[in-house]
Amino acid sequence: MPHPNPPTFWHATTEITDYPKLEGDLTADVAIVGGGFTGLSAALRLSERGASVVLVEGQAIAFGASGRNAGFVVPNFSKADPAYVIAKLGEEKGHRLLRLVAQGGDRVFEIARQYGLEDAQRTGWLQPAHSAEMAEALKKRVEAWQLFGRPVEWIDAREIRERTGMPIYHGALSDRSGGTINPVAYARTLARAAVAAGAQVFEQSPATGVEKDAGGWRVVTPAGSISAGHILLCTNAFETGAAARLGKTVIPLQVYQIATEPLDAALIERFSPRREPVSDTRANIFTYRLTRDNRLISGGMAILPVSAEQRMARTIAERLAFELDLPSVPRTDYVWRGTAAVTTDFLPHICEFGPNFIGATGCNGRGVAMTTMFGDVLADAVLGAVPLDQLAVPLMPADAVPFRPIARAAPSFFLIRGLMSDRRAITRTAHKPSSTAA
Ligand SMILES: Cc1cc2nc3c(=O)[nH]c(=O)nc-3n(C[C@H](O)[C@H](O)[C@H](O)COP(=O)(O)OP(=O)(O)OC[C@H]3O[C@@H](n4cnc5c(N)ncnc54)[C@H](O)[C@@H]3O)c2cc1C
């Protein structure tokens, strides 16, 4: 099967079963294009609710962002605050989206428990503030989420230092409903559950096109087709074949990830006594989590995201050593790259391409929980339970991002600006750096 090459840590260490190629012509209530968390969650929800479903994946299950992410389960937005969401969408639609996001962590861990995903740890999630200004913004974010009944709280500078060993933070948002998963195992669990509920799943079956058909639509693959009343495009930032019309509505963002060698338990106790995943508020975001075998997973973006794997592997490992005050730079055992889908308003979107033909994308780097919830939203849309314009995820025009070739360079521009503002905002007093920051 065509898995990422070189493999991610997840692909290299997770047992993988193959699904067949689609050969011949099938008929179903719903055809789903894309075998990541979005397509698989939708396949599971729809099959459980009695629809016949055929899902085609162009490469292999979890080939895209769903197999390449860091596995942080974060029921939150990357850039948007609850107040921003309400200002952008209005009270009613804003509250619908916020209620959906609020359930994301519960749903991921419920699926993990129900379908026996072993590599899932509900340790909570920490978002430390790197500046006094961000601390004030996060305190407001905590209050806003508490109004939705979320298990979110503000912890002070002393406590975040105890929980990360890092002296630079002004406090942190702590969300007890978050945690970590092995993303490839999670995607494979969703696929197995969807098949058990009646869905048919095919790999190495790229949708090359979509045609009108007497009964609705026909999804065409190199060796077969699916005639269906409904189509769900779940192809995230991809742009080949049928995916192009969804892919052009977002800006692709290249993100690099590494997994280090396993670290000593006594060392881990210093920076992760509770094994909580951490993503701070810097523009050049600093993140880390542990795997079950005590490796650190961390990531970053490159200013020039071309052939940058080895360069980024070094930069990310050095940053880990510096920020966590490790005795030496840890060896990098795995490095990989994935593409996240960014929208211009930083919110997830549903797009309509024709009658009963919709797609969902735009998780802006916080997609494990959100794409799981997409499953419910897409099932509601297909089964007619909720009109499209009242779905919990906003319906947006399926237009290409304006000036997209220029917009693609925007992440690099914001990264350069962010590196400068991060440097200005952080006061380092308590520990002596052992290497320079990335
Ligand atoms: C490096 C990285 C780290 C991240 N870390 C985190 C994290 O820690 N926590 C978090 O919440 N989010 C994270 N994210 C975001 C999260 O991974 C994504 O939001 C989520 O996986 C998107 O899922 P998806 O199913 O929509 O898309 P994808 O997983 O990208 O799936 C789309 C699928 O469609 C298939 N496809 C494309 N074109 C076709 C076609 N024509 N026919 C058939 N199939 C096709 C692709 O092969 C692919 O498998 C990260 C993203 C990246 C890139």
Coordinates of N, CA and C in Angstrom, one line a residue, residues 117-317:
L117 N -9.5 1.3 21.0 CA -8.2 1.9 20.7 C -7.3 2.0 21.9
E118 N -6.2 1.2 21.9 CA -5.4 1.2 23.1 C -4.6 2.4 23.3
D119 N -4.0 2.9 22.2 CA -3.1 4.0 22.3 C -3.8 5.3 22.4
A120 N -4.6 5.6 23.4 CA -5.3 6.8 23.6 C -5.2 7.2 25.1
Q121 N -4.7 8.4 25.4 CA -4.5 8.8 26.8 C -5.2 10.1 27.1
R122 N -6.1 10.0 28.0 CA -6.9 11.3 28.3 C -6.2 12.0 29.5
T123 N -5.1 12.6 29.2 CA -4.3 13.2 30.2 C -4.6 14.7 30.4
G124 N -5.5 15.2 29.5 CA -5.7 16.7 29.5 C -4.7 17.3 28.5
W125 N -4.9 18.6 28.3 CA -4.0 19.4 27.3 C -3.7 20.7 27.9
L126 N -2.5 21.2 27.8 CA -2.0 22.4 28.3 C -1.7 23.4 27.2
Q127 N -2.2 24.7 27.4 CA -1.8 25.7 26.5 C -1.2 26.9 27.3
P128 N 0.1 26.9 27.5 CA 0.8 27.9 28.3 C 0.9 29.3 27.5
A129 N 0.8 30.4 28.3 CA 0.8 31.7 27.7 C 2.3 32.2 27.7
H130 N 2.8 32.6 26.5 CA 4.2 33.0 26.5 C 4.4 34.5 26.8
S131 N 3.3 35.2 27.0 CA 3.4 36.7 27.3 C 2.3 37.1 28.2
A132 N 2.5 38.2 28.9 CA 1.4 38.7 29.8 C 0.1 39.0 29.0
E133 N 0.3 39.5 27.8 CA -0.9 39.8 27.0 C -1.7 38.5 26.6
M134 N -0.9 37.4 26.3 CA -1.6 36.2 25.9 C -2.2 35.6 27.2
A135 N -1.6 35.8 28.3 CA -2.2 35.3 29.6 C -3.6 35.9 29.8
E136 N -3.7 37.2 29.6 CA -5.0 37.9 29.7 C -6.0 37.3 28.7
A137 N -5.6 37.1 27.5 CA -6.5 36.6 26.4 C -6.9 35.1 26.8
L138 N -6.0 34.3 27.3 CA -6.3 33.0 27.7 C -7.3 32.9 28.9
K139 N -7.1 33.8 29.8 CA -8.0 33.8 31.0 C -9.5 34.1 30.5
K140 N -9.6 35.0 29.5 CA -10.9 35.2 29.0 C -11.5 34.0 28.2
R141 N -10.5 33.3 27.5 CA -10.9 32.1 26.8 C -11.4 31.0 27.8
V142 N -10.7 30.9 28.9 CA -11.1 29.9 29.9 C -12.5 30.3 30.4
E143 N -12.8 31.5 30.7 CA -14.1 31.9 31.2 C -15.2 31.6 30.1
A144 N -14.9 31.9 28.9 CA -15.9 31.7 27.8 C -16.2 30.2 27.7
W145 N -15.2 29.4 27.7 CA -15.4 27.9 27.6 C -16.1 27.4 28.8
Q146 N -15.8 27.9 30.0 CA -16.5 27.4 31.2 C -18.0 27.6 31.1
L147 N -18.5 28.7 30.3 CA -19.9 28.9 30.1 C -20.5 27.8 29.3
F148 N -19.7 27.1 28.6 CA -20.2 25.9 27.8 C -20.1 24.6 28.6
G149 N -19.8 24.8 29.9 CA -19.6 23.6 30.8 C -18.4 22.8 30.5
R150 N -17.4 23.4 29.9 CA -16.1 22.7 29.6 C -15.2 22.5 30.8
P151 N -14.5 21.4 31.0 CA -13.6 21.2 32.1 C -12.3 22.0 31.8
V152 N -12.4 23.3 31.7 CA -11.2 24.1 31.4 C -10.9 25.0 32.6
E153 N -9.7 25.2 32.9 CA -9.3 26.1 34.0 C -8.0 26.8 33.7
W154 N -7.8 27.9 34.5 CA -6.6 28.7 34.4 C -5.6 28.2 35.5
I155 N -4.4 27.9 35.1 CA -3.4 27.6 36.1 C -2.3 28.6 36.1
D156 N -1.7 28.9 37.3 CA -0.8 30.0 37.4 C 0.6 29.7 36.9
A157 N 1.5 30.7 37.0 CA 2.9 30.5 36.4 C 3.6 29.5 37.2
R158 N 3.4 29.5 38.6 CA 4.1 28.5 39.4 C 3.7 27.1 39.0
E159 N 2.4 26.9 38.8 CA 2.0 25.5 38.5 C 2.4 25.1 37.1
I160 N 2.3 26.0 36.1 CA 2.7 25.5 34.8 C 4.2 25.2 34.8
R161 N 5.0 25.9 35.6 CA 6.4 25.6 35.7 C 6.6 24.2 36.3
E162 N 5.8 23.8 37.3 CA 5.9 22.5 37.8 C 5.5 21.4 36.8
R163 N 4.5 21.8 35.9 CA 4.0 20.7 35.0 C 4.7 20.7 33.7
T164 N 5.6 21.7 33.4 CA 6.4 21.6 32.2 C 7.9 21.8 32.5
G165 N 8.3 22.2 33.6 CA 9.7 22.5 33.9 C 10.1 23.8 33.3
M166 N 9.2 24.5 32.6 CA 9.6 25.7 31.8 C 9.3 27.0 32.6
P167 N 10.3 27.8 32.7 CA 10.2 29.0 33.6 C 9.6 30.2 32.8
I168 N 9.4 30.1 31.5 CA 9.0 31.3 30.7 C 7.6 31.7 30.7
Y169 N 6.7 30.8 31.2 CA 5.3 31.0 31.0 C 4.6 31.8 32.1
H170 N 3.5 32.5 31.7 CA 2.8 33.3 32.6 C 1.6 32.6 33.2
G171 N 1.4 31.4 32.9 CA 0.2 30.6 33.3 C -0.3 29.8 32.1
A172 N -1.4 29.1 32.2 CA -1.8 28.3 31.1 C -3.3 27.9 31.2
L173 N -3.8 27.7 30.0 CA -5.2 27.1 30.0 C -5.0 25.6 30.1
S174 N -5.7 25.0 31.0 CA -5.7 23.5 31.1 C -7.1 23.0 30.8
D175 N -7.1 22.0 29.8 CA -8.4 21.4 29.4 C -8.3 19.9 29.6
R176 N -9.1 19.6 30.6 CA -9.0 18.1 31.1 C -9.7 17.2 30.1
S177 N -10.4 17.7 29.1 CA -11.1 16.8 28.1 C -10.2 16.5 27.0
G178 N -9.0 17.0 26.9 CA -8.0 16.7 25.8 C -7.1 15.5 26.2
G179 N -6.1 15.3 25.3 CA -5.2 14.2 25.6 C -4.5 13.9 24.3
T180 N -4.1 12.6 24.1 CA -3.3 12.2 23.0 C -3.8 10.8 22.5
I181 N -3.6 10.6 21.1 CA -3.9 9.3 20.5 C -2.7 9.0 19.6
N182 N -2.7 7.7 19.2 CA -1.9 7.4 18.0 C -2.8 7.6 16.8
P183 N -2.5 8.5 15.9 CA -3.5 8.9 14.9 C -3.7 7.8 13.8
V184 N -2.6 7.1 13.5 CA -2.8 6.0 12.5 C -3.7 4.9 13.1
A185 N -3.5 4.6 14.4 CA -4.3 3.5 15.0 C -5.7 4.0 15.1
Y186 N -5.9 5.3 15.4 CA -7.3 5.9 15.5 C -8.0 5.8 14.1
A187 N -7.3 6.2 13.0 CA -7.9 6.1 11.7 C -8.3 4.7 11.4
R188 N -7.4 3.8 11.7 CA -7.6 2.3 11.4 C -8.8 1.8 12.2
T189 N -8.9 2.3 13.5 CA -10.0 1.9 14.3 C -11.4 2.4 13.8
L190 N -11.4 3.7 13.3 CA -12.6 4.2 12.7 C -13.0 3.4 11.4
A191 N -12.0 3.0 10.6 CA -12.2 2.2 9.4 C -12.8 0.9 9.8
R192 N -12.2 0.2 10.7 CA -12.7 -1.1 11.2 C -14.1 -1.0 11.7
A193 N -14.4 0.0 12.5 CA -15.8 0.2 13.0 C -16.8 0.5 11.9
A194 N -16.4 1.3 11.0 CA -17.3 1.6 9.9 C -17.6 0.4 9.0
V195 N -16.6 -0.4 8.8 CA -16.8 -1.7 8.0 C -17.7 -2.6 8.8
A196 N -17.5 -2.7 10.1 CA -18.3 -3.5 11.0 C -19.8 -3.1 11.0
A197 N -20.0 -1.8 10.8 CA -21.3 -1.2 10.8 C -21.9 -1.3 9.4
G198 N -21.2 -1.8 8.4 CA -21.8 -2.1 7.0 C -21.1 -1.3 5.9
A199 N -20.2 -0.3 6.2 CA -19.6 0.5 5.1 C -18.7 -0.4 4.3
Q200 N -18.5 0.0 3.0 CA -17.5 -0.7 2.2 C -16.3 0.3 2.0
V201 N -15.1 -0.1 2.3 CA -13.9 0.8 2.2 C -12.9 0.3 1.2
F202 N -12.5 1.2 0.3 CA -11.5 0.8 -0.7 C -10.3 1.7 -0.6
E203 N -9.1 1.1 -0.8 CA -7.9 1.9 -0.9 C -7.4 1.8 -2.3
Q204 N -6.3 2.6 -2.6 CA -5.7 2.8 -3.9 C -6.8 3.0 -5.0
S205 N -7.8 3.8 -4.7 CA -8.9 4.0 -5.6 C -9.2 5.5 -5.6
P206 N -8.3 6.3 -6.3 CA -8.6 7.7 -6.3 C -9.8 8.1 -7.2
A207 N -10.6 9.0 -6.6 CA -11.7 9.5 -7.4 C -11.2 10.5 -8.4
T208 N -11.2 10.1 -9.7 CA -10.7 11.0 -10.7 C -11.7 12.0 -11.2
G209 N -13.0 11.7 -11.0 CA -14.0 12.7 -11.4 C -15.3 12.4 -10.7
V210 N -16.2 13.4 -10.9 CA -17.6 13.2 -10.4 C -18.5 13.6 -11.5
E211 N -19.5 12.7 -11.8 CA -20.4 13.0 -12.9 C -21.9 13.0 -12.4
K212 N -22.7 13.7 -13.1 CA -24.2 13.6 -12.9 C -24.6 12.3 -13.3
D213 N -25.6 11.7 -12.7 CA -26.1 10.4 -13.0 C -27.6 10.4 -12.8
A214 N -28.3 9.5 -13.4 CA -29.8 9.5 -13.3 C -30.3 9.5 -11.9
G215 N -29.6 8.7 -11.0 CA -30.0 8.6 -9.6 C -29.3 9.6 -8.7
G216 N -28.5 10.5 -9.3 CA -27.8 11.5 -8.5 C -26.4 11.7 -9.0
W217 N -25.4 11.0 -8.5 CA -24.1 11.3 -8.8 C -23.3 10.0 -9.1
R218 N -22.2 10.1 -9.8 CA -21.3 8.9 -10.1 C -19.9 9.4 -9.8
V219 N -19.3 8.7 -8.9 CA -17.8 8.9 -8.6 C -17.0 7.9 -9.4
V220 N -16.1 8.4 -10.2 CA -15.3 7.6 -11.1 C -13.9 7.3 -10.5
T221 N -13.5 6.1 -10.5 CA -12.1 5.7 -10.1 C -11.5 5.0 -11.3
P222 N -10.2 4.7 -11.3 CA -9.6 4.1 -12.5 C -10.1 2.7 -12.8
A223 N -10.6 2.0 -11.8 CA -11.1 0.6 -12.1 C -12.6 0.4 -11.8
G224 N -13.3 1.5 -11.5 CA -14.7 1.3 -11.1 C -15.4 2.6 -10.9
S225 N -16.6 2.5 -10.3 CA -17.4 3.7 -10.0 C -18.4 3.5 -8.9
I226 N -18.9 4.5 -8.3 CA -20.0 4.4 -7.3 C -21.1 5.4 -7.8
S227 N -22.3 4.8 -7.9 CA -23.5 5.6 -8.2 C -24.1 5.8 -6.8
A228 N -24.4 7.1 -6.5 CA -24.9 7.4 -5.2 C -25.8 8.6 -5.2
G229 N -26.7 8.7 -4.3 CA -27.6 9.9 -4.2 C -26.8 11.0 -3.5
H230 N -25.9 10.7 -2.7 CA -25.1 11.8 -2.0 C -23.6 11.5 -2.2
I231 N -22.9 12.6 -2.3 CA -21.4 12.5 -2.2 C -20.9 13.4 -1.1
L232 N -19.9 12.9 -0.4 CA -19.2 13.7 0.6 C -17.7 13.7 0.2
L233 N -17.2 14.9 0.0 CA -15.8 15.1 -0.4 C -15.0 15.4 0.9
C234 N -14.2 14.5 1.3 CA -13.5 14.6 2.6 C -12.0 14.5 2.3
T235 N -11.5 15.4 1.5 CA -10.1 15.3 0.9 C -9.2 16.4 1.5
N236 N -9.7 17.2 2.5 CA -8.9 18.1 3.2 C -8.1 19.1 2.2
A237 N -6.8 19.1 2.2 CA -6.1 20.1 1.4 C -5.6 19.5 0.1
F238 N -6.0 18.2 -0.2 CA -5.5 17.6 -1.4 C -6.2 18.3 -2.6
E239 N -5.5 18.2 -3.8 CA -6.0 18.9 -5.0 C -6.1 18.1 -6.2
T240 N -5.9 16.7 -6.1 CA -5.8 15.9 -7.3 C -7.2 15.3 -7.6
G241 N -7.5 15.1 -8.9 CA -8.8 14.5 -9.3 C -10.0 15.3 -8.6
A242 N -10.9 14.5 -8.1 CA -12.1 15.1 -7.6 C -11.9 16.0 -6.4
A243 N -10.7 15.9 -5.8 CA -10.4 16.7 -4.6 C -10.2 18.1 -4.9
A244 N -9.9 18.5 -6.1 CA -9.5 19.8 -6.5 C -10.5 20.9 -6.0
R245 N -11.8 20.6 -6.2 CA -12.8 21.7 -5.9 C -12.8 22.0 -4.4
L246 N -12.5 21.0 -3.5 CA -12.4 21.3 -2.1 C -11.1 22.0 -1.7
G247 N -10.0 21.4 -2.3 CA -8.7 21.8 -2.0 C -8.4 23.3 -2.2
K248 N -9.1 23.8 -3.3 CA -8.8 25.2 -3.6 C -9.5 26.2 -2.7
T249 N -10.4 25.7 -1.8 CA -11.0 26.6 -0.8 C -10.2 26.9 0.4
V250 N -9.0 26.2 0.5 CA -8.1 26.4 1.7 C -6.7 26.7 1.2
I251 N -5.9 27.2 2.2 CA -4.5 27.4 2.0 C -3.7 26.2 2.6
P252 N -2.9 25.5 1.8 CA -2.2 24.4 2.4 C -1.0 24.9 3.2
L253 N -0.9 24.3 4.4 CA 0.2 24.7 5.3 C 1.1 23.4 5.6
Q254 N 2.4 23.5 5.2 CA 3.3 22.4 5.5 C 3.8 22.4 6.9
V255 N 3.6 21.3 7.6 CA 4.0 21.2 9.0 C 4.9 19.9 9.1
Y256 N 6.1 20.1 9.8 CA 7.0 19.0 10.0 C 6.9 18.5 11.4
Q257 N 7.1 17.2 11.5 CA 7.0 16.5 12.8 C 8.3 15.7 13.0
I258 N 8.7 15.5 14.3 CA 9.7 14.5 14.5 C 9.3 13.6 15.7
A259 N 9.9 12.4 15.8 CA 9.8 11.6 17.0 C 11.3 11.3 17.3
T260 N 11.6 11.6 18.6 CA 13.0 11.4 19.1 C 13.2 10.0 19.5
E261 N 14.4 9.7 19.9 CA 14.7 8.4 20.5 C 14.0 8.4 21.9
P262 N 13.7 7.2 22.4 CA 13.1 7.1 23.8 C 13.9 7.8 24.8
L263 N 13.3 8.5 25.7 CA 14.1 9.3 26.7 C 13.9 8.6 28.1
D264 N 14.9 8.9 28.9 CA 14.9 8.3 30.3 C 13.7 8.8 31.1
A265 N 13.1 7.9 31.9 CA 11.9 8.2 32.7 C 12.2 9.3 33.7
A266 N 13.4 9.4 34.3 CA 13.7 10.4 35.3 C 13.8 11.8 34.7
L267 N 14.3 11.8 33.4 CA 14.3 13.1 32.7 C 12.9 13.6 32.4
I268 N 12.1 12.7 31.9 CA 10.7 13.0 31.6 C 9.9 13.6 32.8
E269 N 10.2 13.1 33.9 CA 9.6 13.6 35.2 C 9.8 15.1 35.3
R270 N 10.9 15.6 34.8 CA 11.2 17.0 35.0 C 10.3 17.9 34.1
F271 N 9.9 17.5 32.9 CA 9.2 18.4 32.0 C 7.8 17.8 31.7
S272 N 7.5 16.6 32.1 CA 6.1 16.1 31.8 C 5.7 15.1 32.9
P273 N 5.6 15.6 34.2 CA 5.3 14.6 35.2 C 3.9 14.0 35.1
R274 N 3.0 14.7 34.4 CA 1.6 14.1 34.2 C 1.4 13.6 32.8
R275 N 2.5 13.7 32.0 CA 2.4 13.2 30.5 C 1.3 14.0 29.7
E276 N 1.2 15.3 30.1 CA 0.2 16.1 29.3 C 0.8 16.7 28.0
P277 N 0.1 16.7 26.9 CA 0.5 17.3 25.7 C 0.5 18.8 25.9
V278 N 1.4 19.5 25.3 CA 1.6 21.0 25.5 C 1.7 21.7 24.1
S279 N 0.9 22.7 23.9 CA 1.0 23.6 22.7 C 0.9 25.0 23.2
D280 N 2.0 25.8 23.1 CA 1.9 27.1 23.7 C 1.3 28.1 22.7
T281 N 1.4 29.4 23.1 CA 0.7 30.5 22.3 C 1.6 31.2 21.4
R282 N 2.9 30.8 21.3 CA 3.8 31.5 20.4 C 3.3 31.4 18.9
A283 N 3.7 32.4 18.1 CA 3.4 32.4 16.7 C 4.1 31.2 16.1
N284 N 5.4 31.0 16.5 CA 6.2 29.9 16.1 C 5.9 28.9 17.2
I285 N 4.8 28.2 17.2 CA 4.2 27.5 18.3 C 5.2 26.4 18.7
F286 N 5.4 26.3 20.1 CA 6.2 25.2 20.6 C 5.3 24.1 21.2
T287 N 5.5 22.9 20.7 CA 4.6 21.8 21.1 C 5.4 20.6 21.5
Y288 N 4.9 19.8 22.5 CA 5.5 18.5 22.7 C 4.5 17.6 23.4
R289 N 4.7 16.3 23.1 CA 4.0 15.2 23.8 C 4.9 14.0 23.8
L290 N 4.5 13.0 24.6 CA 5.2 11.8 24.8 C 4.5 10.7 24.1
T291 N 5.2 9.7 23.5 CA 4.6 8.5 23.0 C 4.6 7.5 24.2
R292 N 3.9 6.3 23.9 CA 3.9 5.3 25.0 C 5.3 4.8 25.4
D293 N 6.2 4.8 24.4 CA 7.6 4.3 24.6 C 8.5 5.5 24.9
N294 N 8.0 6.6 25.4 CA 8.8 7.7 26.0 C 9.6 8.5 24.9
R295 N 9.1 8.5 23.7 CA 9.7 9.4 22.7 C 9.0 10.8 22.8
L296 N 9.8 11.8 22.5 CA 9.1 13.1 22.3 C 8.7 13.3 20.9
I297 N 7.4 13.8 20.7 CA 7.0 14.2 19.4 C 6.8 15.7 19.4
S298 N 7.4 16.4 18.4 CA 7.3 17.8 18.4 C 7.3 18.2 16.9
G299 N 7.0 19.5 16.6 CA 6.8 19.9 15.2 C 7.2 21.3 15.0
G300 N 7.1 21.7 13.7 CA 7.3 23.1 13.4 C 7.1 23.4 11.9
M301 N 7.2 24.7 11.6 CA 7.1 25.1 10.2 C 8.4 25.7 9.7
A302 N 8.6 25.5 8.4 CA 9.8 26.0 7.8 C 9.5 27.3 7.1
I303 N 10.4 28.2 7.1 CA 10.2 29.5 6.3 C 10.2 29.1 4.9
L304 N 11.1 28.2 4.5 CA 11.2 27.7 3.1 C 10.8 26.3 3.1
P305 N 9.5 25.9 3.0 CA 9.1 24.5 3.2 C 9.3 23.6 1.9
V306 N 10.6 23.6 1.5 CA 10.9 22.8 0.3 C 12.2 21.9 0.7
S307 N 12.1 20.6 0.6 CA 13.1 19.7 0.9 C 13.7 20.0 2.3
A308 N 12.9 20.3 3.3 CA 13.3 20.8 4.5 C 13.4 19.8 5.6
E309 N 13.1 18.5 5.3 CA 13.0 17.5 6.4 C 14.2 17.5 7.3
Q310 N 15.4 17.3 6.7 CA 16.6 17.1 7.6 C 16.9 18.4 8.3
R311 N 16.8 19.5 7.7 CA 17.0 20.8 8.3 C 16.0 21.0 9.5
M312 N 14.7 20.7 9.2 CA 13.7 20.9 10.3 C 13.9 19.9 11.4
A313 N 14.3 18.7 11.1 CA 14.5 17.7 12.1 C 15.6 18.2 13.1
R314 N 16.6 18.8 12.6 CA 17.7 19.3 13.5 C 17.1 20.5 14.3
T315 N 16.4 21.4 13.6 CA 15.9 22.6 14.3 C 14.9 22.2 15.4
I316 N 14.1 21.3 15.1 CA 13.0 20.9 16.1 C 13.7 20.2 17.3
A317 N 14.6 19.3 17.0 CA 15.3 18.6 18.1 C 16.1 19.6 19.0

